[in-house]
Amino acid sequence: MDTFTVEAVVLKTDDFGDANRVVTLFTKEFGKLEANAYGCRRARSSLSGALQMFNHISAEVSRSPKVDTIREADIINFYDALTADLERLAYASLLFEIVNRMTFPRQQELETFDLLIKALPVLSKRNPRVAALIGACQFMETSGVQLNFDRCVHCGREIDGDAAISLLDGGAVCLECVDTAQDVRPYPEALRRTFDMMLGFDWQDDTRLNFNSRQLKAAENFFIDYVQSVLGSGLHSVQFIRDFIIEVSMNV
Ligand SMILES: [Zn+2]
């Protein structure tokens, strides 16, 4: 049987049967990869600790015509804080769901793998809402479906000051072209600056991020709408965030 080793992040897990799990890995070598892990939910299984969501692992996988199987897995890094804190869990899940749903199996994407590796410690230590949004914004950029934030998609003019933006047309629309665009919404300069900051964010730089909560909320709402319009359906983690986190933060 053909066996290979991968370095990966655990993107998603789904239980099946008594003790098994389908594990979706985002691997350095092959991009997204789904494999079965038999018996991994038994306490004595050597796989049980490693195959948890958000873990950075190395794994040995056997290929078969029907389904790949994880034989061994070792933890390289793990992030306790992500599962111990509901808000961190919710926002890390949001980034992971976006990556999972917007990537195709077995297409190597090193930039996406690097992004996940860099985003995990930041999600587990700093403001997870900001980190998830930056991660999603940078992921859309590397996956080639980003909106054009800086130039009018109709006339090509550089956007200066307040403008409009259209998800259907693929980005910013200057005020002179706004009548010919479809489904436009406001695109204030502050939102454009927020997107610029997010795209230019360096994960290793721990200087304070200058987002005010209104900017952040506007960017988040906008971005989630955009991702959902690309996917053509809702994100589960968004529902979770809206149902629980917002309620919790209002009660504090
Ligand atoms: Zn224009």
PDB file of C-alpha atoms and ligand atoms in Angstrom:
ATOM      1  CA  MET A   1       0.000   0.000   0.000  1.00  0.00           C
ATOM      2  CA  ASP A   2       1.190   3.485  -0.861  1.00  0.00           C
ATOM      3  CA  THR A   3       2.003   5.456   2.294  1.00  0.00           C
ATOM      4  CA  PHE A   4       3.116   9.058   2.533  1.00  0.00           C
ATOM      5  CA  THR A   5       3.897  11.615   5.251  1.00  0.00           C
ATOM      6  CA  VAL A   6       2.327  15.050   5.424  1.00  0.00           C
ATOM      7  CA  GLU A   7       2.647  18.156   7.559  1.00  0.00           C
ATOM      8  CA  ALA A   8      -0.835  19.490   8.158  1.00  0.00           C
ATOM      9  CA  VAL A   9      -3.320  21.519  10.112  1.00  0.00           C
ATOM     10  CA  VAL A  10      -6.531  19.771  11.190  1.00  0.00           C
ATOM     11  CA  LEU A  11      -9.194  21.776   9.377  1.00  0.00           C
ATOM     12  CA  LYS A  12     -12.300  19.798  10.324  1.00  0.00           C
ATOM     13  CA  THR A  13     -13.321  16.557  11.985  1.00  0.00           C
ATOM     14  CA  ASP A  14     -16.534  14.546  11.676  1.00  0.00           C
ATOM     15  CA  ASP A  15     -17.254  11.536  13.827  1.00  0.00           C
ATOM     16  CA  PHE A  16     -18.648   8.361  12.317  1.00  0.00           C
ATOM     17  CA  GLY A  17     -19.299   4.889  13.655  1.00  0.00           C
ATOM     18  CA  ASP A  18     -18.403   4.045  17.234  1.00  0.00           C
ATOM     19  CA  ALA A  19     -14.924   5.453  17.412  1.00  0.00           C
ATOM     20  CA  ASN A  20     -13.934   6.730  13.961  1.00  0.00           C
ATOM     21  CA  ARG A  21     -13.460  10.138  12.524  1.00  0.00           C
ATOM     22  CA  VAL A  22     -13.225  11.655   9.051  1.00  0.00           C
ATOM     23  CA  VAL A  23     -10.460  14.201   9.311  1.00  0.00           C
ATOM     24  CA  THR A  24     -10.019  17.037   6.856  1.00  0.00           C
ATOM     25  CA  LEU A  25      -6.398  18.099   6.819  1.00  0.00           C
ATOM     26  CA  PHE A  26      -4.885  21.116   5.164  1.00  0.00           C
ATOM     27  CA  THR A  27      -1.516  19.724   4.180  1.00  0.00           C
ATOM     28  CA  LYS A  28       1.614  21.478   3.064  1.00  0.00           C
ATOM     29  CA  GLU A  29       2.192  18.897   0.359  1.00  0.00           C
ATOM     30  CA  PHE A  30      -1.249  18.357  -1.215  1.00  0.00           C
ATOM     31  CA  GLY A  31      -3.531  21.115   0.053  1.00  0.00           C
ATOM     32  CA  LYS A  32      -6.815  19.869   1.443  1.00  0.00           C
ATOM     33  CA  LEU A  33      -6.976  16.138   2.090  1.00  0.00           C
ATOM     34  CA  GLU A  34      -9.730  14.062   3.634  1.00  0.00           C
ATOM     35  CA  ALA A  35      -8.817  10.814   5.371  1.00  0.00           C
ATOM     36  CA  ASN A  36     -10.422   8.347   7.742  1.00  0.00           C
ATOM     37  CA  ALA A  37      -8.965   7.735  11.179  1.00  0.00           C
ATOM     38  CA  TYR A  38     -10.274   4.437  12.495  1.00  0.00           C
ATOM     39  CA  GLY A  39     -10.594   3.996  16.226  1.00  0.00           C
ATOM     40  CA  CYS A  40      -9.202   7.444  16.941  1.00  0.00           C
ATOM     41  CA  ARG A  41     -11.902   8.347  19.460  1.00  0.00           C
ATOM     42  CA  ARG A  42     -10.830   5.545  21.783  1.00  0.00           C
ATOM     43  CA  ALA A  43      -8.768   6.894  24.649  1.00  0.00           C
ATOM     44  CA  ARG A  44      -5.980   4.396  24.091  1.00  0.00           C
ATOM     45  CA  SER A  45      -5.693   5.208  20.395  1.00  0.00           C
ATOM     46  CA  SER A  46      -2.356   6.783  19.558  1.00  0.00           C
ATOM     47  CA  LEU A  47      -4.261   9.084  17.182  1.00  0.00           C
ATOM     48  CA  SER A  48      -6.723  10.505  19.687  1.00  0.00           C
ATOM     49  CA  GLY A  49      -4.675  13.458  20.919  1.00  0.00           C
ATOM     50  CA  ALA A  50      -3.290  14.508  17.577  1.00  0.00           C
ATOM     51  CA  LEU A  51      -6.422  14.537  15.438  1.00  0.00           C
ATOM     52  CA  GLN A  52      -8.178  17.455  17.108  1.00  0.00           C
ATOM     53  CA  MET A  53      -9.261  20.524  15.229  1.00  0.00           C
ATOM     54  CA  PHE A  54      -6.639  23.328  14.978  1.00  0.00           C
ATOM     55  CA  ASN A  55      -3.698  21.022  15.729  1.00  0.00           C
ATOM     56  CA  HIS A  56      -0.552  21.339  13.645  1.00  0.00           C
ATOM     57  CA  ILE A  57       0.568  17.764  13.045  1.00  0.00           C
ATOM     58  CA  SER A  58       2.646  15.442  11.005  1.00  0.00           C
ATOM     59  CA  ALA A  59       0.782  12.372   9.793  1.00  0.00           C
ATOM     60  CA  GLU A  60       1.341   9.166   7.946  1.00  0.00           C
ATOM     61  CA  VAL A  61      -1.398   8.475   5.447  1.00  0.00           C
ATOM     62  CA  SER A  62      -2.112   5.330   3.409  1.00  0.00           C
ATOM     63  CA  ARG A  63      -3.679   5.780   0.050  1.00  0.00           C
ATOM     64  CA  SER A  64      -6.255   3.398  -1.272  1.00  0.00           C
ATOM     65  CA  PRO A  65      -8.538   3.721  -4.288  1.00  0.00           C
ATOM     66  CA  LYS A  66     -11.559   4.342  -2.112  1.00  0.00           C
ATOM     67  CA  VAL A  67     -10.448   6.402   0.852  1.00  0.00           C
ATOM     68  CA  ASP A  68      -7.198   7.546   2.441  1.00  0.00           C
ATOM     69  CA  THR A  69      -6.462   6.401   5.994  1.00  0.00           C
ATOM     70  CA  ILE A  70      -4.427   8.108   8.694  1.00  0.00           C
ATOM     71  CA  ARG A  71      -2.079   5.527  10.242  1.00  0.00           C
ATOM     72  CA  GLU A  72      -0.056   7.711  12.592  1.00  0.00           C
ATOM     73  CA  ALA A  73      -0.165  11.305  13.720  1.00  0.00           C
ATOM     74  CA  ASP A  74       2.136  13.405  15.908  1.00  0.00           C
ATOM     75  CA  ILE A  75       1.516  16.853  17.268  1.00  0.00           C
ATOM     76  CA  ILE A  76       3.905  19.601  16.152  1.00  0.00           C
ATOM     77  CA  ASN A  77       1.959  22.400  17.875  1.00  0.00           C
ATOM     78  CA  PHE A  78      -1.396  22.673  19.599  1.00  0.00           C
ATOM     79  CA  TYR A  79      -3.446  25.627  20.789  1.00  0.00           C
ATOM     80  CA  ASP A  80      -5.373  24.909  23.968  1.00  0.00           C
ATOM     81  CA  ALA A  81      -6.730  28.436  24.179  1.00  0.00           C
ATOM     82  CA  LEU A  82      -8.759  27.907  21.000  1.00  0.00           C
ATOM     83  CA  THR A  83     -10.928  25.211  22.500  1.00  0.00           C
ATOM     84  CA  ALA A  84     -10.987  26.597  26.056  1.00  0.00           C
ATOM     85  CA  ASP A  85     -12.573  29.923  25.129  1.00  0.00           C
ATOM     86  CA  LEU A  86     -15.889  30.114  23.279  1.00  0.00           C
ATOM     87  CA  GLU A  87     -15.081  33.323  21.455  1.00  0.00           C
ATOM     88  CA  ARG A  88     -11.689  32.077  20.254  1.00  0.00           C
ATOM     89  CA  LEU A  89     -13.290  28.800  19.197  1.00  0.00           C
ATOM     90  CA  ALA A  90     -16.001  30.598  17.247  1.00  0.00           C
ATOM     91  CA  TYR A  91     -13.655  32.892  15.326  1.00  0.00           C
ATOM     92  CA  ALA A  92     -11.004  30.247  14.652  1.00  0.00           C
ATOM     93  CA  SER A  93     -13.834  28.047  13.344  1.00  0.00           C
ATOM     94  CA  LEU A  94     -14.959  30.853  11.065  1.00  0.00           C
ATOM     95  CA  LEU A  95     -11.541  31.130   9.406  1.00  0.00           C
ATOM     96  CA  PHE A  96     -11.232  27.347   9.143  1.00  0.00           C
ATOM     97  CA  GLU A  97     -14.709  26.954   7.672  1.00  0.00           C
ATOM     98  CA  ILE A  98     -13.989  29.604   5.038  1.00  0.00           C
ATOM     99  CA  VAL A  99     -10.732  27.877   4.044  1.00  0.00           C
ATOM    100  CA  ASN A 100     -12.396  24.467   4.022  1.00  0.00           C
ATOM    101  CA  ARG A 101     -15.325  25.522   1.904  1.00  0.00           C
ATOM    102  CA  MET A 102     -13.368  27.616  -0.563  1.00  0.00           C
ATOM    103  CA  THR A 103     -10.587  25.161  -1.378  1.00  0.00           C
ATOM    104  CA  PHE A 104     -10.597  22.072  -3.579  1.00  0.00           C
ATOM    105  CA  PRO A 105      -9.085  18.745  -2.491  1.00  0.00           C
ATOM    106  CA  ARG A 106      -5.558  17.870  -3.507  1.00  0.00           C
ATOM    107  CA  GLN A 107      -4.471  21.243  -4.793  1.00  0.00           C
ATOM    108  CA  GLN A 108      -1.284  22.326  -3.124  1.00  0.00           C
ATOM    109  CA  GLU A 109      -1.597  25.878  -1.808  1.00  0.00           C
ATOM    110  CA  LEU A 110       1.482  26.761   0.176  1.00  0.00           C
ATOM    111  CA  GLU A 111       0.355  30.318   0.843  1.00  0.00           C
ATOM    112  CA  THR A 112      -2.834  29.075   2.469  1.00  0.00           C
ATOM    113  CA  PHE A 113      -0.936  26.520   4.534  1.00  0.00           C
ATOM    114  CA  ASP A 114       1.485  29.234   5.721  1.00  0.00           C
ATOM    115  CA  LEU A 115      -1.395  31.555   6.499  1.00  0.00           C
ATOM    116  CA  LEU A 116      -3.034  28.939   8.753  1.00  0.00           C
ATOM    117  CA  ILE A 117       0.249  28.201  10.516  1.00  0.00           C
ATOM    118  CA  LYS A 118       0.847  31.899  11.183  1.00  0.00           C
ATOM    119  CA  ALA A 119      -2.757  32.700  12.121  1.00  0.00           C
ATOM    120  CA  LEU A 120      -3.161  29.933  14.743  1.00  0.00           C
ATOM    121  CA  PRO A 121      -0.916  31.406  17.473  1.00  0.00           C
ATOM    122  CA  VAL A 122      -2.385  34.856  16.861  1.00  0.00           C
ATOM    123  CA  LEU A 123      -5.953  33.513  17.092  1.00  0.00           C
ATOM    124  CA  SER A 124      -5.050  31.846  20.353  1.00  0.00           C
ATOM    125  CA  LYS A 125      -3.422  34.917  21.955  1.00  0.00           C
ATOM    126  CA  ARG A 126      -4.715  38.156  20.491  1.00  0.00           C
ATOM    127  CA  ASN A 127      -8.177  39.487  19.636  1.00  0.00           C
ATOM    128  CA  PRO A 128      -9.633  36.464  17.799  1.00  0.00           C
ATOM    129  CA  ARG A 129     -12.257  38.486  15.979  1.00  0.00           C
ATOM    130  CA  VAL A 130      -9.644  40.739  14.391  1.00  0.00           C
ATOM    131  CA  ALA A 131      -7.321  37.802  13.673  1.00  0.00           C
ATOM    132  CA  ALA A 132     -10.053  35.754  11.959  1.00  0.00           C
ATOM    133  CA  LEU A 133     -11.097  38.676   9.801  1.00  0.00           C
ATOM    134  CA  ILE A 134      -7.513  39.409   8.750  1.00  0.00           C
ATOM    135  CA  GLY A 135      -7.004  35.711   8.027  1.00  0.00           C
ATOM    136  CA  ALA A 136     -10.140  35.526   5.883  1.00  0.00           C
ATOM    137  CA  CYS A 137      -9.240  38.706   4.016  1.00  0.00           C
ATOM    138  CA  GLN A 138      -5.690  37.503   3.270  1.00  0.00           C
ATOM    139  CA  PHE A 139      -6.978  34.066   2.286  1.00  0.00           C
ATOM    140  CA  MET A 140      -9.383  35.562  -0.273  1.00  0.00           C
ATOM    141  CA  GLU A 141      -6.464  37.531  -1.699  1.00  0.00           C
ATOM    142  CA  THR A 142      -4.236  34.466  -2.117  1.00  0.00           C
ATOM    143  CA  SER A 143      -7.050  32.334  -3.483  1.00  0.00           C
ATOM    144  CA  GLY A 144      -7.642  34.838  -6.264  1.00  0.00           C
ATOM    145  CA  VAL A 145     -11.271  35.712  -5.553  1.00  0.00           C
ATOM    146  CA  GLN A 146     -10.588  38.992  -3.793  1.00  0.00           C
ATOM    147  CA  LEU A 147     -12.659  42.028  -4.657  1.00  0.00           C
ATOM    148  CA  ASN A 148     -10.876  44.946  -6.201  1.00  0.00           C
ATOM    149  CA  PHE A 149     -10.657  47.373  -3.286  1.00  0.00           C
ATOM    150  CA  ASP A 150      -8.508  50.126  -4.801  1.00  0.00           C
ATOM    151  CA  ARG A 151      -9.703  50.717  -8.350  1.00  0.00           C
ATOM    152  CA  CYS A 152     -13.130  51.260  -9.866  1.00  0.00           C
ATOM    153  CA  VAL A 153     -14.123  47.994 -11.554  1.00  0.00           C
ATOM    154  CA  HIS A 154     -15.981  49.972 -14.245  1.00  0.00           C
ATOM    155  CA  CYS A 155     -13.534  52.686 -15.326  1.00  0.00           C
ATOM    156  CA  GLY A 156     -10.270  51.620 -13.661  1.00  0.00           C
ATOM    157  CA  ARG A 157      -9.814  54.908 -11.819  1.00  0.00           C
ATOM    158  CA  GLU A 158      -8.038  54.765  -8.481  1.00  0.00           C
ATOM    159  CA  ILE A 159     -10.528  55.157  -5.646  1.00  0.00           C
ATOM    160  CA  ASP A 160      -9.991  58.262  -3.565  1.00  0.00           C
ATOM    161  CA  GLY A 161     -12.268  59.132  -0.658  1.00  0.00           C
ATOM    162  CA  ASP A 162     -15.755  57.678  -0.276  1.00  0.00           C
ATOM    163  CA  ALA A 163     -17.080  55.421  -3.020  1.00  0.00           C
ATOM    164  CA  ALA A 164     -19.435  52.500  -3.545  1.00  0.00           C
ATOM    165  CA  ILE A 165     -18.756  48.794  -3.804  1.00  0.00           C
ATOM    166  CA  SER A 166     -20.541  45.971  -5.574  1.00  0.00           C
ATOM    167  CA  LEU A 167     -20.189  42.289  -4.747  1.00  0.00           C
ATOM    168  CA  LEU A 168     -21.766  41.370  -8.092  1.00  0.00           C
ATOM    169  CA  ASP A 169     -19.427  43.566 -10.126  1.00  0.00           C
ATOM    170  CA  GLY A 170     -16.351  42.463  -8.182  1.00  0.00           C
ATOM    171  CA  GLY A 171     -15.261  45.483  -6.204  1.00  0.00           C
ATOM    172  CA  ALA A 172     -15.111  49.229  -5.771  1.00  0.00           C
ATOM    173  CA  VAL A 173     -17.145  51.555  -7.960  1.00  0.00           C
ATOM    174  CA  CYS A 174     -16.296  55.265  -8.193  1.00  0.00           C
ATOM    175  CA  LEU A 175     -19.043  57.805  -7.657  1.00  0.00           C
ATOM    176  CA  GLU A 176     -19.169  58.612 -11.382  1.00  0.00           C
ATOM    177  CA  CYS A 177     -19.855  54.998 -12.362  1.00  0.00           C
ATOM    178  CA  VAL A 178     -22.229  54.239  -9.540  1.00  0.00           C
ATOM    179  CA  ASP A 179     -25.369  54.515 -11.712  1.00  0.00           C
ATOM    180  CA  THR A 180     -24.176  51.795 -14.079  1.00  0.00           C
ATOM    181  CA  ALA A 181     -23.208  49.333 -11.316  1.00  0.00           C
ATOM    182  CA  GLN A 182     -25.449  46.613  -9.898  1.00  0.00           C
ATOM    183  CA  ASP A 183     -26.263  46.048  -6.254  1.00  0.00           C
ATOM    184  CA  VAL A 184     -24.079  48.818  -4.872  1.00  0.00           C
ATOM    185  CA  ARG A 185     -23.517  49.507  -1.217  1.00  0.00           C
ATOM    186  CA  PRO A 186     -21.612  52.295   0.524  1.00  0.00           C
ATOM    187  CA  TYR A 187     -17.824  52.014   0.592  1.00  0.00           C
ATOM    188  CA  PRO A 188     -16.531  54.753   2.883  1.00  0.00           C
ATOM    189  CA  GLU A 189     -12.852  55.602   2.917  1.00  0.00           C
ATOM    190  CA  ALA A 190     -12.546  54.217   6.467  1.00  0.00           C
ATOM    191  CA  LEU A 191     -13.593  50.763   5.222  1.00  0.00           C
ATOM    192  CA  ARG A 192     -11.036  50.863   2.411  1.00  0.00           C
ATOM    193  CA  ARG A 193      -8.319  51.786   4.907  1.00  0.00           C
ATOM    194  CA  THR A 194      -9.395  48.909   7.143  1.00  0.00           C
ATOM    195  CA  PHE A 195      -9.061  46.451   4.232  1.00  0.00           C
ATOM    196  CA  ASP A 196      -5.637  47.898   3.372  1.00  0.00           C
ATOM    197  CA  MET A 197      -4.489  47.402   6.953  1.00  0.00           C
ATOM    198  CA  MET A 198      -5.783  43.825   7.027  1.00  0.00           C
ATOM    199  CA  LEU A 199      -4.151  42.869   3.728  1.00  0.00           C
ATOM    200  CA  GLY A 200      -0.836  44.359   4.823  1.00  0.00           C
ATOM    201  CA  PHE A 201      -0.915  42.815   8.302  1.00  0.00           C
ATOM    202  CA  ASP A 202       2.228  40.932   9.267  1.00  0.00           C
ATOM    203  CA  TRP A 203       1.373  38.008  11.576  1.00  0.00           C
ATOM    204  CA  GLN A 204       4.715  38.190  13.322  1.00  0.00           C
ATOM    205  CA  ASP A 205       4.361  41.862  14.188  1.00  0.00           C
ATOM    206  CA  ASP A 206       2.842  42.212  17.639  1.00  0.00           C
ATOM    207  CA  THR A 207       2.293  45.959  17.641  1.00  0.00           C
ATOM    208  CA  ARG A 208      -1.205  47.018  18.514  1.00  0.00           C
ATOM    209  CA  LEU A 209      -3.816  46.985  15.771  1.00  0.00           C
ATOM    210  CA  ASN A 210      -5.639  50.202  15.231  1.00  0.00           C
ATOM    211  CA  PHE A 211      -9.211  49.163  14.583  1.00  0.00           C
ATOM    212  CA  ASN A 212     -12.097  50.873  16.222  1.00  0.00           C
ATOM    213  CA  SER A 213     -15.106  48.676  16.862  1.00  0.00           C
ATOM    214  CA  ARG A 214     -17.269  50.412  14.264  1.00  0.00           C
ATOM    215  CA  GLN A 215     -14.693  49.896  11.520  1.00  0.00           C
ATOM    216  CA  LEU A 216     -14.240  46.325  12.576  1.00  0.00           C
ATOM    217  CA  LYS A 217     -17.948  45.600  12.569  1.00  0.00           C
ATOM    218  CA  ALA A 218     -18.440  47.209   9.150  1.00  0.00           C
ATOM    219  CA  ALA A 219     -15.510  45.241   7.692  1.00  0.00           C
ATOM    220  CA  GLU A 220     -16.722  42.004   9.272  1.00  0.00           C
ATOM    221  CA  ASN A 221     -20.309  42.355   8.042  1.00  0.00           C
ATOM    222  CA  PHE A 222     -19.118  43.268   4.597  1.00  0.00           C
ATOM    223  CA  PHE A 223     -16.651  40.412   4.395  1.00  0.00           C
ATOM    224  CA  ILE A 224     -19.020  37.758   5.660  1.00  0.00           C
ATOM    225  CA  ASP A 225     -21.618  38.871   3.106  1.00  0.00           C
ATOM    226  CA  TYR A 226     -19.012  38.628   0.409  1.00  0.00           C
ATOM    227  CA  VAL A 227     -17.797  35.150   1.373  1.00  0.00           C
ATOM    228  CA  GLN A 228     -21.372  33.887   1.614  1.00  0.00           C
ATOM    229  CA  SER A 229     -22.219  35.354  -1.773  1.00  0.00           C
ATOM    230  CA  VAL A 230     -19.207  33.572  -3.332  1.00  0.00           C
ATOM    231  CA  LEU A 231     -20.190  30.297  -1.644  1.00  0.00           C
ATOM    232  CA  GLY A 232     -23.862  30.720  -2.479  1.00  0.00           C
ATOM    233  CA  SER A 233     -24.850  29.651   1.029  1.00  0.00           C
ATOM    234  CA  GLY A 234     -24.404  30.554   4.683  1.00  0.00           C
ATOM    235  CA  LEU A 235     -21.451  29.762   6.938  1.00  0.00           C
ATOM    236  CA  HIS A 236     -22.332  27.660  10.005  1.00  0.00           C
ATOM    237  CA  SER A 237     -19.804  29.436  12.197  1.00  0.00           C
ATOM    238  CA  VAL A 238     -21.407  32.806  11.433  1.00  0.00           C
ATOM    239  CA  GLN A 239     -24.694  31.545  12.801  1.00  0.00           C
ATOM    240  CA  PHE A 240     -22.860  30.332  15.887  1.00  0.00           C
ATOM    241  CA  ILE A 241     -21.134  33.692  16.342  1.00  0.00           C
ATOM    242  CA  ARG A 242     -24.382  35.604  15.922  1.00  0.00           C
ATOM    243  CA  ASP A 243     -26.365  33.335  18.248  1.00  0.00           C
ATOM    244  CA  PHE A 244     -23.905  32.993  21.106  1.00  0.00           C
ATOM    245  CA  ILE A 245     -21.005  35.397  21.068  1.00  0.00           C
ATOM    246  CA  ILE A 246     -22.942  38.553  20.407  1.00  0.00           C
ATOM    247  CA  GLU A 247     -25.382  37.657  23.145  1.00  0.00           C
ATOM    248  CA  VAL A 248     -22.536  36.906  25.557  1.00  0.00           C
ATOM    249  CA  SER A 249     -20.692  40.133  24.782  1.00  0.00           C
ATOM    250  CA  MET A 250     -23.866  42.153  25.306  1.00  0.00           C
ATOM    251  CA  ASN A 251     -24.359  40.665  28.743  1.00  0.00           C
ATOM    252  CA  VAL A 252     -20.895  41.570  29.963  1.00  0.00           C
TER     253      VAL A 252
HETATM  254 ZN    ZN B   1     -15.502  54.493 -12.260  1.00  0.00          ZN
END
